[in-house]
Coordinates of C-alpha atoms in Angstrom, one line a residue:
M920 CA -24.6 16.6 -2.0
R921 CA -27.1 14.1 -0.4
I922 CA -25.2 11.5 -0.1
L923 CA -27.2 7.6 1.1
Q924 CA -24.7 5.3 3.4
I925 CA -25.9 1.5 3.9
I926 CA -24.3 -0.8 5.1
P927 CA -26.3 -3.9 6.8
S928 CA -24.6 -3.5 11.1
I929 CA -21.3 -0.7 12.8
S930 CA -21.6 -3.1 15.2
L931 CA -17.5 -3.4 16.8
V932 CA -18.7 -7.2 16.8
Y933 CA -18.1 -7.6 12.2
G934 CA -14.7 -5.4 12.7
G935 CA -13.1 -2.5 11.5
P936 CA -14.3 -2.7 8.4
S937 CA -17.7 -2.1 9.8
Q938 CA -17.2 1.0 11.6
M939 CA -15.1 2.3 8.4
V940 CA -18.3 3.9 7.3
L941 CA -18.8 6.3 10.6
G942 CA -14.9 7.3 9.5
L943 CA -15.9 8.3 6.3
S944 CA -19.5 10.1 6.7
A945 CA -17.1 12.2 9.4
A946 CA -15.0 13.5 6.8
L947 CA -17.6 14.0 3.8
A948 CA -19.2 15.7 6.6
S949 CA -15.9 18.1 7.4
Q950 CA -16.4 18.7 3.1
G951 CA -19.8 19.8 3.2
V952 CA -21.5 16.6 2.1
D953 CA -24.5 16.2 3.6
V954 CA -24.2 12.3 5.4
T955 CA -27.5 9.8 5.8
I956 CA -26.1 6.5 6.9
I957 CA -29.5 3.4 7.5
T958 CA -28.5 0.7 9.3
T959 CA -29.9 -2.1 11.9
D960 CA -29.3 -2.5 15.9
S961 CA -27.8 -5.9 14.5
N962 CA -25.0 -6.6 17.4
G963 CA -24.3 -10.4 16.4
D964 CA -25.2 -13.7 15.0
I965 CA -25.6 -15.7 17.6
G966 CA -27.7 -14.2 19.9
Q967 CA -26.6 -11.3 20.7
P968 CA -28.6 -8.5 22.3
P969 CA -29.0 -5.8 19.4
L970 CA -27.6 -2.8 19.9
E971 CA -29.4 -0.1 22.2
V972 CA -30.0 2.6 19.9
P973 CA -33.2 4.8 19.2
L974 CA -34.8 3.4 16.4
N975 CA -36.6 4.5 12.6
L976 CA -35.3 8.3 13.9
P977 CA -32.2 9.6 12.6
I978 CA -29.6 10.8 15.5
K979 CA -27.0 13.3 14.5
Q980 CA -23.5 13.1 14.8
D981 CA -20.2 14.1 13.3
G982 CA -22.1 16.4 11.3
Y983 CA -24.0 13.8 9.7
H984 CA -27.3 11.4 10.9
I985 CA -28.0 8.0 10.8
I986 CA -30.7 6.1 11.2
Y987 CA -31.4 2.8 13.1
F988 CA -33.3 0.0 12.2
R989 CA -34.6 -3.5 13.9
C990 CA -34.0 -6.5 12.2
S991 CA -36.8 -7.9 11.5
P992 CA -38.4 -10.6 10.6
V993 CA -35.1 -12.8 10.5
R994 CA -32.1 -11.2 13.2
R995 CA -30.2 -13.7 12.1
Y996 CA -29.3 -12.3 8.7
K997 CA -29.2 -8.9 10.1
F998 CA -32.6 -7.8 7.6
S999 CA -35.5 -5.1 8.6
L1000 CA -38.6 -4.5 6.0
D1001 CA -38.2 -1.3 8.2
L1002 CA -34.8 0.0 6.6
L1003 CA -35.9 -1.5 2.4
R1004 CA -39.1 0.6 3.2
W1005 CA -37.6 3.6 4.5
L1006 CA -35.2 3.7 1.7
H1007 CA -37.8 3.1 -1.0
Q1008 CA -40.1 6.1 0.2
N1009 CA -36.5 8.0 0.6
A1010 CA -34.6 7.4 -1.8
G1011 CA -34.7 10.4 -4.7
Q1012 CA -34.3 12.2 -1.8
F1013 CA -30.6 11.7 -2.3
D1014 CA -27.5 12.2 -5.2
L1015 CA -25.5 8.5 -4.4
A1016 CA -25.6 5.2 -2.4
H1017 CA -22.9 3.8 -1.0
I1018 CA -23.7 0.1 -0.4
H1019 CA -21.1 -2.1 1.6
A1020 CA -21.3 -5.2 1.4
L1021 CA -22.5 -8.3 -0.6
F1022 CA -24.3 -11.3 0.0
S1023 CA -26.4 -9.4 2.6
P1024 CA -29.3 -9.9 1.9
V1025 CA -30.8 -6.0 3.4
T1026 CA -28.2 -4.6 1.1
T1027 CA -28.9 -6.6 -1.8
L1028 CA -32.4 -5.7 -2.2
A1029 CA -31.2 -2.4 -1.0
T1030 CA -29.6 -2.4 -4.6
T1031 CA -32.2 -3.5 -6.4
I1032 CA -34.5 -0.8 -5.0
A1033 CA -31.7 1.9 -5.4
R1034 CA -31.5 0.3 -9.6
Y1035 CA -35.8 0.5 -9.6
R1036 CA -35.4 4.4 -8.1
K1037 CA -33.1 5.0 -10.6
L1038 CA -30.6 6.5 -7.1
P1039 CA -26.8 6.0 -8.6
Y1040 CA -25.4 3.8 -6.6
I1041 CA -21.7 2.6 -5.6
I1042 CA -20.7 -0.8 -4.2
R1043 CA -18.5 -1.8 -1.6
P1044 CA -17.1 -5.2 -1.6
C1045 CA -15.8 -5.9 1.9
G1046 CA -13.1 -8.7 0.8
M1047 CA -16.3 -10.8 -0.3
L1048 CA -15.4 -11.5 -4.2
D1049 CA -11.9 -12.8 -3.7
P1050 CA -12.4 -16.0 -4.6
A1051 CA -11.3 -17.8 -1.1
D1052 CA -13.8 -15.7 0.5
L1053 CA -16.0 -16.9 -2.3
Q1054 CA -14.6 -20.4 -1.1
K1055 CA -17.0 -20.1 2.1
K1056 CA -20.7 -21.4 1.3
K1057 CA -19.4 -21.6 -2.5
Y1058 CA -22.7 -23.3 -4.4
L1059 CA -25.2 -21.3 -2.1
K1060 CA -22.9 -18.4 -3.2
Q1061 CA -23.1 -19.0 -7.1
V1062 CA -27.0 -19.1 -7.2
Y1063 CA -27.1 -16.0 -4.6
A1064 CA -24.6 -14.4 -7.7
A1065 CA -27.0 -15.4 -11.0
L1066 CA -30.0 -14.4 -9.1
L1067 CA -29.7 -11.2 -7.5
E1068 CA -26.0 -9.8 -7.1
R1069 CA -24.3 -10.2 -10.6
P1070 CA -27.4 -7.6 -11.8
N1071 CA -26.4 -5.4 -8.5
L1072 CA -22.6 -5.2 -9.8
A1073 CA -23.4 -4.4 -13.6
G1074 CA -25.8 -1.4 -12.1
A1075 CA -23.4 -0.1 -9.7
A1076 CA -21.8 3.1 -11.1
A1077 CA -18.1 1.7 -9.5
I1078 CA -17.0 -0.9 -8.1
H1079 CA -15.0 0.3 -4.3
F1080 CA -12.6 -1.7 -3.7
T1081 CA -9.9 -0.4 -0.9
S1082 CA -6.5 -2.1 -2.6
K1083 CA -5.6 -2.0 -5.6
R1084 CA -4.2 -6.1 -5.4
E1085 CA -8.3 -6.2 -3.6
A1086 CA -9.4 -4.8 -7.8
E1087 CA -6.9 -7.2 -9.5
V1088 CA -8.3 -11.0 -7.4
S1089 CA -11.6 -10.2 -7.4
E1090 CA -14.3 -12.0 -9.5
R1091 CA -16.2 -9.8 -12.3
F1092 CA -19.3 -13.1 -12.0
G1093 CA -18.6 -13.7 -16.4
L1094 CA -18.7 -9.5 -16.4
E1095 CA -16.7 -7.4 -18.8
V1096 CA -15.6 -4.1 -18.5
E1097 CA -16.4 -2.0 -21.7
T1098 CA -16.4 1.4 -21.0
S1099 CA -15.5 4.7 -22.0
I1100 CA -14.3 8.0 -19.7
R1101 CA -13.4 11.5 -20.5
Q1102 CA -10.2 11.8 -19.5
G1103 CA -10.7 15.6 -18.5
F1104 CA -13.4 15.8 -15.7
K1105 CA -15.9 19.2 -14.7
P1106 CA -16.9 19.4 -11.4
L1107 CA -21.1 19.7 -10.5
P1108 CA -22.0 23.2 -10.8
H1109 CA -22.0 25.6 -7.4
S1110 CA -19.7 22.3 -5.5
E1111 CA -17.6 23.8 -3.4
S1112 CA -15.7 20.9 -3.0
P1113 CA -10.9 21.4 -4.0
L1114 CA -10.3 19.1 -6.9
K1115 CA -7.1 17.7 -7.8
K1116 CA -5.5 17.2 -11.1
T1117 CA -6.4 16.0 -13.5
E1118 CA -3.4 13.1 -13.3
E1119 CA -4.5 12.6 -10.0
I1120 CA -8.3 12.1 -11.2
K1121 CA -6.6 9.7 -13.5
E1122 CA -5.1 7.7 -10.9
L1123 CA -8.1 7.4 -8.9
I1124 CA -10.9 5.9 -11.1
S1125 CA -10.1 3.7 -13.9
P1126 CA -10.2 2.8 -16.4
L1127 CA -10.0 6.1 -18.7
N1128 CA -10.1 7.5 -22.0
K1129 CA -9.6 4.8 -23.6
T1130 CA -12.7 1.8 -24.3
F1131 CA -11.1 -1.7 -23.6
T1132 CA -11.6 -5.6 -22.2
I1133 CA -11.0 -7.1 -19.2
K1134 CA -12.4 -9.8 -17.5
G1135 CA -12.2 -9.4 -14.6
G1136 CA -10.2 -11.7 -11.3
I1137 CA -10.0 -15.3 -10.8
N1138 CA -13.5 -15.7 -11.9
Y1139 CA -14.1 -19.2 -10.9
L1140 CA -17.1 -19.0 -11.7
S1141 CA -16.9 -18.6 -16.0
N1142 CA -18.4 -21.5 -16.7
F1143 CA -21.6 -20.8 -14.7
W1144 CA -22.0 -16.7 -16.6
T1145 CA -23.6 -17.5 -20.1
S1146 CA -23.9 -13.8 -20.8
K1147 CA -21.8 -11.1 -20.9
I1148 CA -23.1 -7.4 -18.6
S1149 CA -21.0 -4.3 -19.0
M1150 CA -19.1 -4.3 -15.4
P1151 CA -18.6 -0.8 -13.4
R1152 CA -15.5 1.1 -13.4
D1153 CA -13.4 -0.3 -10.1
L1154 CA -13.0 3.1 -7.1
V1155 CA -9.8 2.0 -5.1
I1156 CA -9.4 4.1 -2.6
P1157 CA -8.4 2.4 1.2
L1158 CA -9.8 3.0 4.4
G1159 CA -8.6 5.9 7.0
V1160 CA -7.9 5.8 10.4
T1161 CA -7.8 7.9 13.3
L1162 CA -5.6 7.0 15.9
N1163 CA -3.0 8.8 16.6
V1164 CA -0.6 7.7 19.4
D1165 CA 1.5 9.9 20.6
R1166 CA 4.6 7.0 22.0
S1167 CA 6.5 9.7 24.3
F1168 CA 3.5 10.2 26.5
I1169 CA 1.5 7.5 27.0
S1170 CA -1.6 7.9 30.2
R1171 CA -3.5 5.3 32.1
V1172 CA -5.6 2.4 30.7
N1173 CA -9.0 3.8 31.2
T1174 CA -10.8 0.6 33.0
T1175 CA -12.5 -0.9 35.6
D1176 CA -10.5 -3.9 35.4
K1177 CA -7.1 -3.6 37.6
T1178 CA -6.1 -7.2 37.9
R1179 CA -6.4 -6.7 33.5
T1180 CA -4.4 -3.5 33.9
E1181 CA -1.8 -5.0 36.2
V1182 CA -1.0 -7.9 34.1
L1183 CA -1.5 -5.8 31.2
T1184 CA 0.7 -3.0 32.7
A1185 CA 3.7 -6.0 33.8
N1186 CA 4.0 -7.8 31.0
L1187 CA 4.8 -4.5 28.2
G1188 CA 6.9 -3.1 31.8
E1189 CA 10.3 -5.7 31.4
A1190 CA 13.2 -3.0 30.1
G1191 CA 14.4 -4.4 27.3
I1192 CA 12.1 -7.2 26.0
P1193 CA 9.7 -6.6 23.6
A1194 CA 6.3 -6.7 22.8
I1195 CA 4.8 -8.2 19.6
L1196 CA 0.9 -7.8 19.2
F1197 CA -1.4 -9.2 17.5
M1198 CA -5.1 -6.9 17.6
S1199 CA -7.1 -8.4 15.0
R1200 CA -11.0 -10.5 15.1
I1201 CA -9.8 -14.2 16.0
D1202 CA -10.0 -15.4 13.1
P1203 CA -8.5 -18.7 11.1
K1204 CA -8.4 -16.5 8.2
K1205 CA -5.7 -14.3 10.7
G1206 CA -3.2 -17.1 10.7
V1207 CA -2.9 -16.8 14.2
D1208 CA -2.4 -20.9 14.9
L1209 CA 0.3 -20.1 12.0
L1210 CA 1.8 -17.5 13.9
I1211 CA 1.3 -19.9 17.1
T1212 CA 3.9 -22.2 15.6
A1213 CA 5.6 -19.9 14.3
L1214 CA 6.7 -17.8 18.1
E1215 CA 7.1 -21.0 19.8
S1216 CA 10.0 -21.3 17.5
I1217 CA 11.3 -17.9 18.0
L1218 CA 11.4 -19.1 22.1
L1219 CA 13.2 -22.5 21.5
N1220 CA 16.2 -20.4 19.9
N1221 CA 16.5 -18.2 23.1
I1222 CA 15.2 -14.6 21.9
H1223 CA 12.8 -13.1 24.5
F1224 CA 9.5 -11.4 24.4
N1225 CA 6.3 -10.0 25.2
F1226 CA 3.7 -11.8 23.2
I1227 CA 0.2 -10.0 23.9
L1228 CA -3.1 -11.4 21.7
A1229 CA -5.8 -8.5 21.7
G1230 CA -8.9 -9.4 20.1
S1231 CA -12.3 -11.9 20.7
N1232 CA -15.0 -13.6 18.2
A1233 CA -18.0 -13.5 19.4
Q1234 CA -19.2 -15.3 15.7
D1235 CA -17.2 -18.3 16.2
A1236 CA -16.2 -18.9 20.5
Q1237 CA -15.7 -22.0 19.6
Y1238 CA -13.0 -20.9 17.5
E1239 CA -11.0 -17.8 20.3
T1240 CA -11.0 -20.9 23.2
K1241 CA -9.3 -23.3 20.7
I1242 CA -6.5 -20.8 20.6
K1243 CA -6.4 -19.6 23.9
L1244 CA -6.0 -22.9 24.7
K1245 CA -3.5 -23.4 22.3
I1246 CA -1.4 -20.9 23.8
Q1247 CA -1.9 -22.0 27.9
N1248 CA -0.5 -25.2 26.6
S1249 CA 2.2 -23.9 24.7
I1250 CA 5.2 -22.4 25.9
L1251 CA 3.4 -19.5 25.0
A1252 CA 1.9 -18.8 28.4
Q1253 CA 4.4 -17.6 30.1
C1254 CA 5.1 -14.8 28.0
T1255 CA 1.8 -13.9 26.6
T1256 CA -1.7 -12.0 27.8
I1257 CA -5.0 -12.1 26.8
T1258 CA -6.6 -8.7 27.0
G1259 CA -10.2 -9.5 24.7
F1260 CA -11.7 -7.7 22.8
A1261 CA -9.5 -4.1 22.7
S1262 CA -11.6 -0.8 21.7
G1263 CA -10.7 2.9 22.9
D1264 CA -7.9 4.1 25.5
L1265 CA -7.0 0.1 25.4
K1266 CA -6.1 -0.6 22.2
V1267 CA -4.5 3.1 22.3
E1268 CA -2.0 1.4 25.0
L1269 CA -1.6 -1.4 23.1
L1270 CA -0.2 -0.3 19.7
A1271 CA 1.9 2.4 22.2
K1272 CA 3.5 -0.2 24.0
A1273 CA 4.4 -2.0 20.9
D1274 CA 7.4 -3.0 19.2
L1275 CA 6.0 -5.0 16.7
F1276 CA 2.5 -5.8 14.7
V1277 CA 2.3 -9.4 13.7
L1278 CA -0.6 -9.5 11.6
P1279 CA 0.1 -13.5 8.5
S1280 CA -3.3 -13.4 7.4
Y1281 CA -4.3 -15.9 4.8
Y1282 CA -6.3 -12.9 2.6
E1283 CA -7.4 -9.4 3.8
N1284 CA -8.4 -7.1 1.4
F1285 CA -6.8 -4.5 3.4
G1286 CA -5.7 -5.1 6.5
I1287 CA -7.8 -1.4 9.1
A1288 CA -5.1 -3.6 11.8
V1289 CA -2.1 -2.8 9.4
A1290 CA -3.2 0.7 8.9
E1291 CA -3.7 1.7 12.7
A1292 CA -0.6 0.0 13.7
M1293 CA 0.9 1.8 10.7
A1294 CA -1.6 5.6 12.2
A1295 CA 0.5 4.2 15.7
G1296 CA 4.4 4.4 14.4
T1297 CA 4.5 0.6 14.7
P1298 CA 6.5 -1.5 12.4
V1299 CA 4.6 -4.8 11.1
V1300 CA 5.2 -8.3 9.8
I1301 CA 2.1 -9.9 7.5
S1302 CA 2.1 -11.5 5.4
D1303 CA 1.9 -11.5 1.1
R1304 CA -1.6 -11.9 1.6
V1305 CA -2.8 -9.0 2.9
Y1306 CA -3.2 -7.1 0.0
I1307 CA -1.4 -3.6 1.3
S1308 CA 1.3 -5.9 1.8
E1309 CA 3.4 -4.2 -2.0
E1310 CA 3.1 -0.9 -0.4
I1311 CA 4.2 -1.4 2.7
Q1312 CA 7.8 -2.9 0.8
Q1313 CA 7.9 -0.1 0.0
A1314 CA 7.6 2.5 2.3
E1315 CA 9.7 0.6 4.1
A1316 CA 7.1 0.0 6.4
G1317 CA 7.8 -2.8 8.2
W1318 CA 8.6 -6.9 7.1
V1319 CA 6.4 -8.8 4.4
G1320 CA 6.9 -12.6 3.8
P1321 CA 5.5 -16.0 2.4
L1322 CA 2.4 -17.5 4.8
E1323 CA 4.9 -20.1 6.0
V1324 CA 5.6 -20.8 9.6
G1325 CA 9.3 -20.4 8.6
A1326 CA 8.9 -17.1 6.8
M1327 CA 7.4 -15.1 9.5
A1328 CA 9.4 -16.9 12.2
G1329 CA 12.2 -15.8 10.1
L1330 CA 11.5 -12.7 10.3
I1331 CA 9.8 -11.2 13.3
R1332 CA 13.2 -12.7 15.1
S1333 CA 14.6 -10.2 12.8
A1334 CA 12.5 -8.0 14.0
L1335 CA 13.4 -8.7 17.1
L1336 CA 17.1 -8.4 17.0
D1337 CA 17.0 -5.2 15.4
P1338 CA 15.9 -2.3 17.3
D1339 CA 17.4 0.0 15.2
E1340 CA 15.0 -0.7 11.8
R1341 CA 12.2 -1.5 14.9
K1342 CA 12.8 2.6 15.1
R1343 CA 13.6 3.3 11.5
R1344 CA 10.8 1.1 10.0
G1345 CA 8.3 2.5 12.5
I1346 CA 8.8 6.4 11.7
N1347 CA 8.5 4.8 8.3
A1348 CA 4.7 3.2 9.0
K1349 CA 3.4 6.2 10.4
N1350 CA 4.8 8.8 7.8
Y1351 CA 3.3 6.4 5.5
A1352 CA -0.8 5.9 7.2
Q1353 CA -0.3 9.8 7.5
K1354 CA 0.1 10.1 3.9
H1355 CA -2.0 8.2 2.8
Y1356 CA -4.6 6.7 5.4
N1357 CA -5.9 9.8 7.1
W1358 CA -10.1 10.1 6.8
R1359 CA -10.1 14.3 5.9
E1360 CA -7.8 13.5 2.1
I1361 CA -9.9 9.9 1.8
G1362 CA -12.9 11.8 2.1
Q1363 CA -11.5 14.1 -0.6
R1364 CA -10.7 11.8 -2.5
T1365 CA -14.2 10.1 -2.1
I1366 CA -16.2 13.4 -3.3
E1367 CA -14.6 13.4 -6.6
A1368 CA -15.3 9.9 -7.1
Y1369 CA -18.9 11.0 -6.7
Q1370 CA -18.8 13.7 -8.3
Q1371 CA -17.6 12.0 -11.5
I1372 CA -20.5 9.5 -11.3
L1373 CA -23.1 12.5 -11.2
F1374 CA -21.3 14.2 -14.1
D1375 CA -21.9 11.5 -16.4
N1376 CA -24.9 10.3 -14.7

């Protein structure tokens, strides 16, 4: 089975979901799938230099191949004519395309090419069908969707959502589900991938064994559409994490910045004072402004902690500066360490030493940073607008509450004052992540979905 992964960029500038393609491709390759990623050398949209990578030739890593193409003629929108030409010429070499992103010119046109070349494809919208996200540049997206993304979605073999709630709330642009799928599943000839029993397959792909109609999502554009088109099936498979933190042994941070390391160690080394970690993109949707206010109220009640703000926003440096200034002018300044963007050993160090991970997002289709914290055995405090919050509540892997300053402050306060409960929920978090967010399991589920789609086609 030859699979083509298409994504505008895999630069860390664009956050964890972009990097997810690498983990998925490695997991697929380890189970015998021939995987190629095509992407651009984009490394930011506000003048950053491109990635320093070889162009227009396959690079082998972790069992799969990746091909980078120059952003040209418009770098601002991660557009690449070379990528589109290559796809048009080589689409026939692949069995299926897995396309990551909507409202991005390069993936929009790549999807159109896949339709033209009759290459079956899956679209992962990366949260871009969330009604809250669609409010950004709302009227432009209405036109863009009507002309381009609606037919692309209608032509997809499946839409890959990373959580059940993402699938439930996502806008469908007036499309309706009217499809019938066999209850059983017959693997493709010569398939070497193990298949799960039918009941597990039934949970993987919906709708199953019947024909019915769903008017999807919030449908904030319901009056905009005049015709109905059949909608592809929903495919719900979470993202995976590769992090493996041994909390009983913490290595030194691998960085040449000694001052930064010393400050970090000092802040996290005070016995009896718990460390709260926010590690995500510093963006308005992440709720960091609300978190600052909540933490200030906890400090005023003489509950002590260290706060670690780990993240950056190369796409909106002005907002990042605003948040840093807010902390510097706050009573939080005395107990806060701002590390900037964290990756590699520093990221592992922070997750290993954190007693609590907090993400009060306004909306989050999955929350890869939350999954990474759970994999490290760190209990989480999140808003109920993080779409894996229901699973976290059921697993007792952390605390979940409404997106309000008082509610978030109350949950964090409760967690800080009960170390035994933090430990218990941290163990639950790690167990849940190992079972549900490990790449091998996700790779296997994805292979089964690919095989089902190819069999149906």
